[in-house]
JSON list of C-alpha atoms in Angstrom, two decimals:
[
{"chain": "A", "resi": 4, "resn": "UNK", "atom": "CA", "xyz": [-47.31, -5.57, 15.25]},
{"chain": "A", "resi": 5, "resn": "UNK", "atom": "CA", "xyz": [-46.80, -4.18, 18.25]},
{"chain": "A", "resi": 6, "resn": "UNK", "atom": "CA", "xyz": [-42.98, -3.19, 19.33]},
{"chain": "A", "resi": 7, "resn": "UNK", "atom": "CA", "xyz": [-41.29, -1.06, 21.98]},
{"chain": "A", "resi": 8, "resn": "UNK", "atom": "CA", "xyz": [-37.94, 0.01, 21.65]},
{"chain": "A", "resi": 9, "resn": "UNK", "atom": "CA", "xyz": [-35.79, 1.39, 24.26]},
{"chain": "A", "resi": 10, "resn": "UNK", "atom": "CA", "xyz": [-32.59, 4.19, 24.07]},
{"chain": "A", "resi": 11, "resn": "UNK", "atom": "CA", "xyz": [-30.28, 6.39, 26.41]},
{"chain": "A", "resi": 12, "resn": "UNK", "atom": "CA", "xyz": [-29.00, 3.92, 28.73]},
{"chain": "A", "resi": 13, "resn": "UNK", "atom": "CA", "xyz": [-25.24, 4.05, 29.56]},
{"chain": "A", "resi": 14, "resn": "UNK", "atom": "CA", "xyz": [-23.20, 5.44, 32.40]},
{"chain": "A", "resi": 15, "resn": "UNK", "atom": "CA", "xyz": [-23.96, 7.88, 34.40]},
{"chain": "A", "resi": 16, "resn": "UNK", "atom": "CA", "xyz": [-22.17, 9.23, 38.23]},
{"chain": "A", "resi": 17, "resn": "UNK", "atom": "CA", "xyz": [-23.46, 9.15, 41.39]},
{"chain": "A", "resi": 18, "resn": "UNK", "atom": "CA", "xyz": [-26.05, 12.44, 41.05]},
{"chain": "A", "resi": 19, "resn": "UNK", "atom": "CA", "xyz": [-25.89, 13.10, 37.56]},
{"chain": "A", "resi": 20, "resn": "UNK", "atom": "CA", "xyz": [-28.89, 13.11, 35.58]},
{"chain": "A", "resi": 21, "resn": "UNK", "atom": "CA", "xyz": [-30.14, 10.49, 32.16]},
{"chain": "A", "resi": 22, "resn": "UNK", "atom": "CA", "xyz": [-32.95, 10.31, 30.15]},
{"chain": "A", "resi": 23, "resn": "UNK", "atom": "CA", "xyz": [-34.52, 7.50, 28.55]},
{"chain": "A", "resi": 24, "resn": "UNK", "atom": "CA", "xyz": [-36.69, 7.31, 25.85]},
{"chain": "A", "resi": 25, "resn": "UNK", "atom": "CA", "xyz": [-39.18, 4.55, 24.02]},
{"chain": "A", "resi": 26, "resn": "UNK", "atom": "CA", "xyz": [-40.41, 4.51, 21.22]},
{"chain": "A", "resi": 27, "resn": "UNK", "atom": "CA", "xyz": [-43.24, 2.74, 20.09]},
{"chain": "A", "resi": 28, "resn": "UNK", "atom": "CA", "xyz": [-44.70, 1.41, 16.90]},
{"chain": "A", "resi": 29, "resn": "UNK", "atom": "CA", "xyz": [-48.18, -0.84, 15.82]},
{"chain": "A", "resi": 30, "resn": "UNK", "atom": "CA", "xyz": [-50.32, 1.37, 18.64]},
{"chain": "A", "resi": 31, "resn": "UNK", "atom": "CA", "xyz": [-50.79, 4.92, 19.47]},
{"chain": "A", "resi": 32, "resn": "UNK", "atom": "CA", "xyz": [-49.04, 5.87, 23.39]},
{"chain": "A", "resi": 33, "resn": "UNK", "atom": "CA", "xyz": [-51.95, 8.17, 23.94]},
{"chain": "A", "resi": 34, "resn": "UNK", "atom": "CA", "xyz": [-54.56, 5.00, 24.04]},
{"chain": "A", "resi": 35, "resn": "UNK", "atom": "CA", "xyz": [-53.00, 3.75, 26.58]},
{"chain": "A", "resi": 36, "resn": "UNK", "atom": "CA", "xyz": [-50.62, 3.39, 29.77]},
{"chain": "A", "resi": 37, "resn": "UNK", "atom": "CA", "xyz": [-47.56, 3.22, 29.75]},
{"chain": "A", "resi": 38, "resn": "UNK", "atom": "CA", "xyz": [-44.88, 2.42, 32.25]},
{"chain": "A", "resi": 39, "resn": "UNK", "atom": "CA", "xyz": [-41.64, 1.65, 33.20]},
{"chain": "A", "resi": 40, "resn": "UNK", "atom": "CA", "xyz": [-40.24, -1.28, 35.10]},
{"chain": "A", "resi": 41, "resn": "UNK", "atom": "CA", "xyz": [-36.42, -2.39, 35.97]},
{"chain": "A", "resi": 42, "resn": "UNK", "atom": "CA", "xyz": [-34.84, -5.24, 37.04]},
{"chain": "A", "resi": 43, "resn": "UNK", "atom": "CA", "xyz": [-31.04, -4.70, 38.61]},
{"chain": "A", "resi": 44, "resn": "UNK", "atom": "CA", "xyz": [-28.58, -7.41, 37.69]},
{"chain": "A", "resi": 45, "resn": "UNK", "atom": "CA", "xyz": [-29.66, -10.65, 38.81]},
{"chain": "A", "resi": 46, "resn": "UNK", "atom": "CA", "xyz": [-32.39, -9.18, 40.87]},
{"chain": "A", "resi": 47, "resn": "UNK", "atom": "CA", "xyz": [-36.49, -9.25, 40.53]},
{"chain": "A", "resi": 48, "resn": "UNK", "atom": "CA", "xyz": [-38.72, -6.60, 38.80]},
{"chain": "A", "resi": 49, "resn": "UNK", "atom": "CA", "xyz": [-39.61, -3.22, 40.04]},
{"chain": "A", "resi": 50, "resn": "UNK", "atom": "CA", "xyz": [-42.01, -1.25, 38.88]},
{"chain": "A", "resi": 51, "resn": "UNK", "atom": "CA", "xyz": [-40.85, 2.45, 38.37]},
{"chain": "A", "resi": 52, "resn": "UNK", "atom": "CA", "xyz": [-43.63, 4.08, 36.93]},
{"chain": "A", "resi": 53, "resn": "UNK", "atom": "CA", "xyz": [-46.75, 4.47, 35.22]},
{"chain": "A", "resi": 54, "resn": "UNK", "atom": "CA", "xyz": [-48.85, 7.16, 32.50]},
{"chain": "A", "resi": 55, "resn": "UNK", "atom": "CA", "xyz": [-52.23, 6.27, 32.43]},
{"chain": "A", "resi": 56, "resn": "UNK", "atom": "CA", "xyz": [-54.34, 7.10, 29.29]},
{"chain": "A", "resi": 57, "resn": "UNK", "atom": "CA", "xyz": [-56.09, 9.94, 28.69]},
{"chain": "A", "resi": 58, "resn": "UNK", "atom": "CA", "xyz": [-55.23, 12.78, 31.82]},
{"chain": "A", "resi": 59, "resn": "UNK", "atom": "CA", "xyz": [-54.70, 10.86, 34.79]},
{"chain": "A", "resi": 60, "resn": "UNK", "atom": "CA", "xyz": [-52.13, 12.34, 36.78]},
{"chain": "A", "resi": 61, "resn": "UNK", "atom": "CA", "xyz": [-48.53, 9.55, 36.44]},
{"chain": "A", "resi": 62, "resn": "UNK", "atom": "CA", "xyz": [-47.90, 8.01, 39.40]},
{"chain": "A", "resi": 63, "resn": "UNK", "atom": "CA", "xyz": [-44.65, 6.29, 40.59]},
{"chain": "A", "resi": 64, "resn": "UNK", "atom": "CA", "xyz": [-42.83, 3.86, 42.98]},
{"chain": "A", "resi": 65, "resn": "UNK", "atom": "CA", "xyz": [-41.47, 5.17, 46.52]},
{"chain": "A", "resi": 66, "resn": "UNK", "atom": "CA", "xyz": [-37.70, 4.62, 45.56]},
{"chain": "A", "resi": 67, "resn": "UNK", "atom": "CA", "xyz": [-37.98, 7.21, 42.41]},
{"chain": "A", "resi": 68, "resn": "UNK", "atom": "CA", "xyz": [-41.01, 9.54, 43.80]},
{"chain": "A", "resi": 69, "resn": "UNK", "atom": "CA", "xyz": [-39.43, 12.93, 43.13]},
{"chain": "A", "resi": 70, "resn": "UNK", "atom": "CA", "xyz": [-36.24, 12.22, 41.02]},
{"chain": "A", "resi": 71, "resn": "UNK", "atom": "CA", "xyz": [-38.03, 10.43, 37.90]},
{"chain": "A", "resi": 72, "resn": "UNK", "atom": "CA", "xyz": [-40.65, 11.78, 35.65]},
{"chain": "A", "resi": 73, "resn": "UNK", "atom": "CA", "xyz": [-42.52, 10.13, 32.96]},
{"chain": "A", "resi": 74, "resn": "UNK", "atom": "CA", "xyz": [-44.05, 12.00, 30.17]},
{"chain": "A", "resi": 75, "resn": "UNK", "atom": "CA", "xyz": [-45.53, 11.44, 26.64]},
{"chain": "A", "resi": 76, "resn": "UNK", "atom": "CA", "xyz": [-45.36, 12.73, 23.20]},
{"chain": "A", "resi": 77, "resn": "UNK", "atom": "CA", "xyz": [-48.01, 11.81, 21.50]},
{"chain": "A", "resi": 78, "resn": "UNK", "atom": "CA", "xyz": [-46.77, 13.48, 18.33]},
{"chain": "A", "resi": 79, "resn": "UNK", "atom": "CA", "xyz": [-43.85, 11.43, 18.10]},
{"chain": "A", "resi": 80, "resn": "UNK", "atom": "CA", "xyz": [-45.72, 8.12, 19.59]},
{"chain": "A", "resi": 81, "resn": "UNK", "atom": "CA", "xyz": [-42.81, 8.23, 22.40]},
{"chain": "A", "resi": 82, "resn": "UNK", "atom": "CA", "xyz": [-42.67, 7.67, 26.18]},
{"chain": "A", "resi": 83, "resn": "UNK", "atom": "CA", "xyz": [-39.46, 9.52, 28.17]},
{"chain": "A", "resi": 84, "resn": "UNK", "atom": "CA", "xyz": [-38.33, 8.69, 31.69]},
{"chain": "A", "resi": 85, "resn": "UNK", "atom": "CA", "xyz": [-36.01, 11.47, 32.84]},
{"chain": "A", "resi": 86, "resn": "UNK", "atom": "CA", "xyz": [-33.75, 10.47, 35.82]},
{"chain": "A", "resi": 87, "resn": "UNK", "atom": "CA", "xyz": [-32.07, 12.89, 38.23]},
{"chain": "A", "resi": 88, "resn": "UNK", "atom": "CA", "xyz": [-30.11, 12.88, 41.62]},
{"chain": "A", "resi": 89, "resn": "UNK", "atom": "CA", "xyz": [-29.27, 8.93, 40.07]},
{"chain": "A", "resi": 90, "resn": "UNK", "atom": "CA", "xyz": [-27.83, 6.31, 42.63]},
{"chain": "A", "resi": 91, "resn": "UNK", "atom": "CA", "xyz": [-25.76, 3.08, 42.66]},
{"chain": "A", "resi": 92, "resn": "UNK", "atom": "CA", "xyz": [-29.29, 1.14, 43.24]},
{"chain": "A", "resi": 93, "resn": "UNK", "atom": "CA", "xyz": [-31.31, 2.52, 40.09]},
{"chain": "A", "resi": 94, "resn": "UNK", "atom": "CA", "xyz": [-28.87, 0.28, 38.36]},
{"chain": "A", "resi": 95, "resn": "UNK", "atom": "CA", "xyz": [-30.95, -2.15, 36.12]},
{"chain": "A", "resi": 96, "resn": "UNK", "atom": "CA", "xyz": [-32.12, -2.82, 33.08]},
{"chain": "A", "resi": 97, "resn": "UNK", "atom": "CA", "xyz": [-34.92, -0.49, 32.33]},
{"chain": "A", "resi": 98, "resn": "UNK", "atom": "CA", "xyz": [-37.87, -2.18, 30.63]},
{"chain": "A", "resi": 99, "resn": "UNK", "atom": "CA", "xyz": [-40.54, 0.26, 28.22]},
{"chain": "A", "resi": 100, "resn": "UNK", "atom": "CA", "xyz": [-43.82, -1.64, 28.78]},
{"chain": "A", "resi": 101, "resn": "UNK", "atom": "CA", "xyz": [-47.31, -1.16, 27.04]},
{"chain": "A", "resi": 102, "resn": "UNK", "atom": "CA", "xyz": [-50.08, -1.24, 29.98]},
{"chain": "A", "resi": 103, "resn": "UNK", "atom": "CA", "xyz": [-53.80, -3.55, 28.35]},
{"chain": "A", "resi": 104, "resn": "UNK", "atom": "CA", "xyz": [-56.42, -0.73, 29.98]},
{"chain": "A", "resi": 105, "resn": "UNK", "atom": "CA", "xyz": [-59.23, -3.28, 29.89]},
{"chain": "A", "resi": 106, "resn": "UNK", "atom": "CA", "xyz": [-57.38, -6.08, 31.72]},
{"chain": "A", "resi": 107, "resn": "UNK", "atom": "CA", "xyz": [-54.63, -4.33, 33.78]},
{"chain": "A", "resi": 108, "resn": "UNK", "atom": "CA", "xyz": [-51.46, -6.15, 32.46]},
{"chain": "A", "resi": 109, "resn": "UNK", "atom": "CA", "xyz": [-48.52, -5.66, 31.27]},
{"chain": "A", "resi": 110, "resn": "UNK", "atom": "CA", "xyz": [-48.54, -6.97, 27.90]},
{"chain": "A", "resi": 111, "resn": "UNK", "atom": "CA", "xyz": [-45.85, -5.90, 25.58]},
{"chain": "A", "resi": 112, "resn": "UNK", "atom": "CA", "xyz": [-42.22, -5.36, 26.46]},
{"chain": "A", "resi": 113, "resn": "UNK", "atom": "CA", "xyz": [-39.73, -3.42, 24.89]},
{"chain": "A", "resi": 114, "resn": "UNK", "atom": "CA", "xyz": [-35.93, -5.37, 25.66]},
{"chain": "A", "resi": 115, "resn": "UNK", "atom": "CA", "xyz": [-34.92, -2.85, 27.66]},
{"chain": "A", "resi": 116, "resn": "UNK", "atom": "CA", "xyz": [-31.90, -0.89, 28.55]},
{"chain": "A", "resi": 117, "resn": "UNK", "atom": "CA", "xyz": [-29.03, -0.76, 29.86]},
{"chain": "A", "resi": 118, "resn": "UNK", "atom": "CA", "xyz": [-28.27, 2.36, 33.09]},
{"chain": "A", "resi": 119, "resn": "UNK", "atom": "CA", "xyz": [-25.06, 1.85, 35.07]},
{"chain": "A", "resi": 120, "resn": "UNK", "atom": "CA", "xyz": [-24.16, 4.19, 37.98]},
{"chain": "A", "resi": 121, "resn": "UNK", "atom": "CA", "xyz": [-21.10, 4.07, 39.33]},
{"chain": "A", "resi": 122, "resn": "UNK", "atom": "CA", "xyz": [-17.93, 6.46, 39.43]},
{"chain": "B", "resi": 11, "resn": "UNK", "atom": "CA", "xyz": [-47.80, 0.35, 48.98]},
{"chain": "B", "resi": 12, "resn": "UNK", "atom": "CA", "xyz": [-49.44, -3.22, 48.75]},
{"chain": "B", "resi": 13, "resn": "UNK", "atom": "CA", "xyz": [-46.22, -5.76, 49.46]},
{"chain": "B", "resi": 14, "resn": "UNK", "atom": "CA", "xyz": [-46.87, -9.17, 47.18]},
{"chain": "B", "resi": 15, "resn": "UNK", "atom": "CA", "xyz": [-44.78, -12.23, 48.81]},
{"chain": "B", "resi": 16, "resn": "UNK", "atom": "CA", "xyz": [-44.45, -15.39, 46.73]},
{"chain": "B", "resi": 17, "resn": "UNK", "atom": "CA", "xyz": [-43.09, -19.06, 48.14]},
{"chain": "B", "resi": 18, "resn": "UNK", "atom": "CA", "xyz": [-40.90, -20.56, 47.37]},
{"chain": "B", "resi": 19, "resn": "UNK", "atom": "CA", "xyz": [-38.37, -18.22, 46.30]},
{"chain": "B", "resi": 20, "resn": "UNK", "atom": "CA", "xyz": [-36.83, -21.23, 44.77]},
{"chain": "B", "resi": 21, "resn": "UNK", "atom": "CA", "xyz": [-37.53, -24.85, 44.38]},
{"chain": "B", "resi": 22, "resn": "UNK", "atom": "CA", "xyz": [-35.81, -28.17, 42.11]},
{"chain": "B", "resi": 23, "resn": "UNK", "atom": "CA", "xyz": [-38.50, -30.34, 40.11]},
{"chain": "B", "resi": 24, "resn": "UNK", "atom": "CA", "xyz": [-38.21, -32.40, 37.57]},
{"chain": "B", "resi": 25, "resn": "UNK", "atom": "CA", "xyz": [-39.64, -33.38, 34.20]},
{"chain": "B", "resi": 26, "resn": "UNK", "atom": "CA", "xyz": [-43.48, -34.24, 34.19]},
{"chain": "B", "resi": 27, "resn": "UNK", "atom": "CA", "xyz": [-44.11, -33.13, 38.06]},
{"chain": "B", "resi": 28, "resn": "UNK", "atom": "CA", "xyz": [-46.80, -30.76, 39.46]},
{"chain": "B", "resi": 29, "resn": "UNK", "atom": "CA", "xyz": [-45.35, -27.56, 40.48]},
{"chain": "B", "resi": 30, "resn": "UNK", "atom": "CA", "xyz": [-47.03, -24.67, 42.90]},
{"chain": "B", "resi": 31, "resn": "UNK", "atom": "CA", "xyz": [-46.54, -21.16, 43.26]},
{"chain": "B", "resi": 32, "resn": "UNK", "atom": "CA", "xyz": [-47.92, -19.18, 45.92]},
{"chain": "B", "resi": 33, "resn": "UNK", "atom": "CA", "xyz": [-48.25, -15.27, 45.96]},
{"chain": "B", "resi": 34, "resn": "UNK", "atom": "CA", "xyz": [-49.90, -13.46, 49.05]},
{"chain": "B", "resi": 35, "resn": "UNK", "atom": "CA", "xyz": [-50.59, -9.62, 48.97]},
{"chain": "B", "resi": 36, "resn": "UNK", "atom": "CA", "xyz": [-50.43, -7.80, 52.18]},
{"chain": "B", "resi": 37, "resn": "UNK", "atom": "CA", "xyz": [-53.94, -6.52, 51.61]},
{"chain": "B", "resi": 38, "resn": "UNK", "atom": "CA", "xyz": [-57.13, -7.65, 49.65]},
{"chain": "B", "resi": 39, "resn": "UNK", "atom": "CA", "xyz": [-56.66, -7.29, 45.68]},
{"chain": "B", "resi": 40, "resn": "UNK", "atom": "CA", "xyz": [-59.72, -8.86, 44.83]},
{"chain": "B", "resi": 41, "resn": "UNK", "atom": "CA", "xyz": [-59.08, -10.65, 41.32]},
{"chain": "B", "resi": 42, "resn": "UNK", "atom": "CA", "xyz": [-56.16, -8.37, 40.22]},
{"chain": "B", "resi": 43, "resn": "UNK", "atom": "CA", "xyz": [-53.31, -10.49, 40.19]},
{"chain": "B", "resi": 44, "resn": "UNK", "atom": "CA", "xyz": [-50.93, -11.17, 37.10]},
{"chain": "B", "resi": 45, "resn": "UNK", "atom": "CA", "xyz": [-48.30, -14.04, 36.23]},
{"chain": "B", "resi": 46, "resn": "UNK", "atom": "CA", "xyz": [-45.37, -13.52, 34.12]},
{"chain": "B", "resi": 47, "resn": "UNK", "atom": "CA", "xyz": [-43.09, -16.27, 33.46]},
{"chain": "B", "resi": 48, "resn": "UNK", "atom": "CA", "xyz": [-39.17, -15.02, 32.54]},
{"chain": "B", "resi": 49, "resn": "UNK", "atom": "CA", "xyz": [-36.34, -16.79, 30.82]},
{"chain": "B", "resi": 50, "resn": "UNK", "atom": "CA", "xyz": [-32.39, -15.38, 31.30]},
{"chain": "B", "resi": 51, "resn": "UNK", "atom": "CA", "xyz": [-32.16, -12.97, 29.42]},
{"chain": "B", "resi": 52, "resn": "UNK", "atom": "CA", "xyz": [-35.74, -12.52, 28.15]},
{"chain": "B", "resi": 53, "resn": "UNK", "atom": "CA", "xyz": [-38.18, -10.16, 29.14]},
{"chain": "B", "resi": 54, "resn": "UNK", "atom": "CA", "xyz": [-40.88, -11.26, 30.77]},
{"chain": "B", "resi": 55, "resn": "UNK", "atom": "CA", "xyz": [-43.96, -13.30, 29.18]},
{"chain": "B", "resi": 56, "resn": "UNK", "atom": "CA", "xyz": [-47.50, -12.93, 30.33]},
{"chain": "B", "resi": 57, "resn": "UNK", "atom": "CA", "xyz": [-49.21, -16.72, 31.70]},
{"chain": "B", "resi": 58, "resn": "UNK", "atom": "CA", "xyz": [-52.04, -15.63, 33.36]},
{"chain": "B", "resi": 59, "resn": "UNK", "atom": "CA", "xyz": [-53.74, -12.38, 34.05]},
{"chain": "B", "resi": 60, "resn": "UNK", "atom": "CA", "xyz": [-57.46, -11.54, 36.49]},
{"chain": "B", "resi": 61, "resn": "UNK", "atom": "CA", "xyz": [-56.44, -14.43, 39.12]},
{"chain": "B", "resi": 62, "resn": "UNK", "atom": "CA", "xyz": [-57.19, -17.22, 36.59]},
{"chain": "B", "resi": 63, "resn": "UNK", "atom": "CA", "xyz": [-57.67, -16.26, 32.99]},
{"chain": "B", "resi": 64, "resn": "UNK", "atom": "CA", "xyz": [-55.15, -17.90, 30.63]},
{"chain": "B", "resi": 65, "resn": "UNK", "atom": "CA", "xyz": [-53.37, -15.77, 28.09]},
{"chain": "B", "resi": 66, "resn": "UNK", "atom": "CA", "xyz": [-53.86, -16.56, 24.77]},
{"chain": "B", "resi": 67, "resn": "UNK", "atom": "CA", "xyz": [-51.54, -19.15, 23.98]},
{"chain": "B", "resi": 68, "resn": "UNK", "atom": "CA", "xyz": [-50.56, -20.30, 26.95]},
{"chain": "B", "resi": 69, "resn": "UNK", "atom": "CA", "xyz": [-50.41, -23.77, 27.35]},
{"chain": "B", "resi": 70, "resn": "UNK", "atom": "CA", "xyz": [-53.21, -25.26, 29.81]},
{"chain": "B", "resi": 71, "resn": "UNK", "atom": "CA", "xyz": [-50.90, -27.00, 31.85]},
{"chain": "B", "resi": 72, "resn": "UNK", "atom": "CA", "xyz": [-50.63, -23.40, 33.26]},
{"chain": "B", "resi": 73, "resn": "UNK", "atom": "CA", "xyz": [-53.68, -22.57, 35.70]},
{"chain": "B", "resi": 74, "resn": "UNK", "atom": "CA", "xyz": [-54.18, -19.77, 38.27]},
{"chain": "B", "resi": 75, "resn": "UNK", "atom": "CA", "xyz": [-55.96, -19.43, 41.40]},
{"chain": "B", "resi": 76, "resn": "UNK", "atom": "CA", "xyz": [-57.17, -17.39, 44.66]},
{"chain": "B", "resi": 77, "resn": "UNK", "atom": "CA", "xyz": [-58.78, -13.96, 45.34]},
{"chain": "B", "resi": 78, "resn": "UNK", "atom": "CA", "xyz": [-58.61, -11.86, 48.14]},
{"chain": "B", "resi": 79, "resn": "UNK", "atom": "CA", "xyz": [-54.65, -12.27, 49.25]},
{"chain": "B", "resi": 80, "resn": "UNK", "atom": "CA", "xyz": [-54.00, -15.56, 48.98]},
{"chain": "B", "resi": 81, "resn": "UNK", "atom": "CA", "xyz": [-53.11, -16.75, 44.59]},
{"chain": "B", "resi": 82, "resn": "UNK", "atom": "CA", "xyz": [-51.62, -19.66, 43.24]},
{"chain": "B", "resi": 83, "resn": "UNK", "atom": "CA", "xyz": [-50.15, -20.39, 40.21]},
{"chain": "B", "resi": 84, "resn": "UNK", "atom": "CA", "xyz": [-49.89, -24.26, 39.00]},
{"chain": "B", "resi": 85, "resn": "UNK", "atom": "CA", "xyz": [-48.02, -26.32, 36.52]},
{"chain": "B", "resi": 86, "resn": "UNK", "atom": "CA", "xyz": [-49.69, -29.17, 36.20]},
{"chain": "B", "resi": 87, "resn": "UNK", "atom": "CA", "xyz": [-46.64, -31.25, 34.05]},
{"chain": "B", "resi": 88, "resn": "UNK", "atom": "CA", "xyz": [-43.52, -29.50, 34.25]},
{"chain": "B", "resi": 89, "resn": "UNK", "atom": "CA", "xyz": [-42.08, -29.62, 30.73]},
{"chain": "B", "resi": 90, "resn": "UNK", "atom": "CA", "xyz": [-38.32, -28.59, 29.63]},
{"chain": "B", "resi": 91, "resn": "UNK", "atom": "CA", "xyz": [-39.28, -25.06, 28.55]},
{"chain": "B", "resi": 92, "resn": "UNK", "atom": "CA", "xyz": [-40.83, -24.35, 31.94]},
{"chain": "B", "resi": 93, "resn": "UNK", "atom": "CA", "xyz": [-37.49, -23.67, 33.82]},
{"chain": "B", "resi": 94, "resn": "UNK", "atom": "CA", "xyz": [-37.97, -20.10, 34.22]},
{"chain": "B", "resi": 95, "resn": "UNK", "atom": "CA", "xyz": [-38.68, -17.58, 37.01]},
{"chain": "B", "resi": 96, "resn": "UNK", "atom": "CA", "xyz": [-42.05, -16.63, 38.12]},
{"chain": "B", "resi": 97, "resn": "UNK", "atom": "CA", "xyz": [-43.59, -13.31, 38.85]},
{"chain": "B", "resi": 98, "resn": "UNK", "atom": "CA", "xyz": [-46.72, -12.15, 40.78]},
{"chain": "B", "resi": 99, "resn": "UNK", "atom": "CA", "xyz": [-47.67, -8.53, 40.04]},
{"chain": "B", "resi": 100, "resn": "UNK", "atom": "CA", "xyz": [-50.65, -7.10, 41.71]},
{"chain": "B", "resi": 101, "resn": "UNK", "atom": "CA", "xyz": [-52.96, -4.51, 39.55]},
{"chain": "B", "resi": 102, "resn": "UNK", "atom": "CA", "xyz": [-55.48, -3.58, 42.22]},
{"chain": "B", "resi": 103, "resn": "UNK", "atom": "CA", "xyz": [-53.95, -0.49, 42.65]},
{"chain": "B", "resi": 104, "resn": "UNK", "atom": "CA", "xyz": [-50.07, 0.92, 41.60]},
{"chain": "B", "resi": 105, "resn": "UNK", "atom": "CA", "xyz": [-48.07, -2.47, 40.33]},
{"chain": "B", "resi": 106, "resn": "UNK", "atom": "CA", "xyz": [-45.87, -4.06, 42.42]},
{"chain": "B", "resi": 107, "resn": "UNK", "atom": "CA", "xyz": [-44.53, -7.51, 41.80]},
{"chain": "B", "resi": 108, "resn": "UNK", "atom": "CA", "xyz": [-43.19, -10.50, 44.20]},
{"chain": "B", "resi": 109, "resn": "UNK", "atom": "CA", "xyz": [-40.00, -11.05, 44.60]},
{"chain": "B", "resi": 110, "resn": "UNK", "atom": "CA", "xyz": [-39.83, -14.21, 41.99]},
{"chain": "B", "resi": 111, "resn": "UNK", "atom": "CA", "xyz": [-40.01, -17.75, 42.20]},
{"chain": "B", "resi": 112, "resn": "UNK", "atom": "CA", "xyz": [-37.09, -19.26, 40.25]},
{"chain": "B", "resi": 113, "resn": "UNK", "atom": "CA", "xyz": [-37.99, -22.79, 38.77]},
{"chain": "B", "resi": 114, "resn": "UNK", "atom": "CA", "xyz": [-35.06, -24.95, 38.57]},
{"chain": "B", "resi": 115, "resn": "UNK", "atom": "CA", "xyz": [-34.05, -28.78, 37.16]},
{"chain": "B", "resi": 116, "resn": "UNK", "atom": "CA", "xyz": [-33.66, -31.55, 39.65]}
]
């Protein structure tokens, strides 16, 4: 069975810096993409990010394009999102999701969590 | 950055009527156009994926259409469970998803 699970939320300041981390279980990360979306409190989803299988270089959304970077370990079957120079709008819930290669979806999600910044 | 628009943004039905959705990308994404339906405080559940191709176990009363720019998603008998919001999320190149279309009771 596939499941993604989600840590490191919390609060952070203005500027400061947060990693999150996912890991996953019932498939190997390497097979296939993974990516990050978030949805701020009562607002739509944004897509944040996205590691491709295999080498492809990750590519992300305008808003984050130089503060977040995604990486994988496959040894540890883990995805990380690592956050710096935050801002009041990347608050949001901050969804793990499992990318299907063959039919470019988003088909598994882990049930996110929680970043809050604010001073 | 391909910009994906969906109408309504919101809209009241009731029990047993036909409901559209309409998504239109600001440039041609062939087939590659997703649905995901969402429930408070749920993540988001896949209904349709390629333009039209149901995912398994989605009830039929869920179809999709369009190519090009121009998609539709359908309920064909709204049902109790169905009060959700609904997502468009283009895949023809980096994702981006509509705004929503939030489904409510009348």
């Amino acid at each position: 069975e596939v499941q993604l699970l989600e840590s490191g939320g919390g609060l952070v300041q203005p500027g400061g810096s947060l990693g999150l981390s996912c890991a996953a279980s019932g498939f190997t990360v390497s097979s296939y993409g993974m990516s990050w979306v978030r949805q701020a409190p009562g607002k739509g989803l944004e897509w944040v990010s996205l590691i491709a299988a295999g080498g492809h270089s990750p590519t992300y959304a305008d808003s984050v394009k130089g503060r977040f970077t995604i990486s994988r370990d496959n040894s540890k079957n883990t995805v990380s999102l690592q956050m710096n120079s935050l801002r009041a709008e990347d608050t949001a819930v901050y969804y793990c999701v499992k990318w299907k290669n063959d039919q470019s979806v988003f088909d598994y999600w882990g049930p996110g969590t929680l970043v809050t910044v604010s001073s | 950055d391909i910009q994906m628009t969906q109408s309504p943004s919101s809209l009241s039905a009731s029990v047993g009527d036909r409901v559209t959705i309409t998504c239109r990308a600001s440039q041609t994404i062939s087939i590659y156009l997703n649905w995901y339906q969402q429930k408070p405080g749920k993540v988001p559940k896949l209904l349709i994926h390629t333009g039209s191709s149901l995912q398994t176990g989605v009830p039929s009363r869920f179809s999709g259409s369009g190519s090009g720019t121009d998609f539709t998603l359908s309920i064909s008998s709204l049902q109790p469970e169905d009060f959700a919001t609904y997502y468009c999320q283009q895949s023809y190149s980096d994702p981006t998803f509509g705004q929503g279309t939030k489904v409510e009771i009348k």
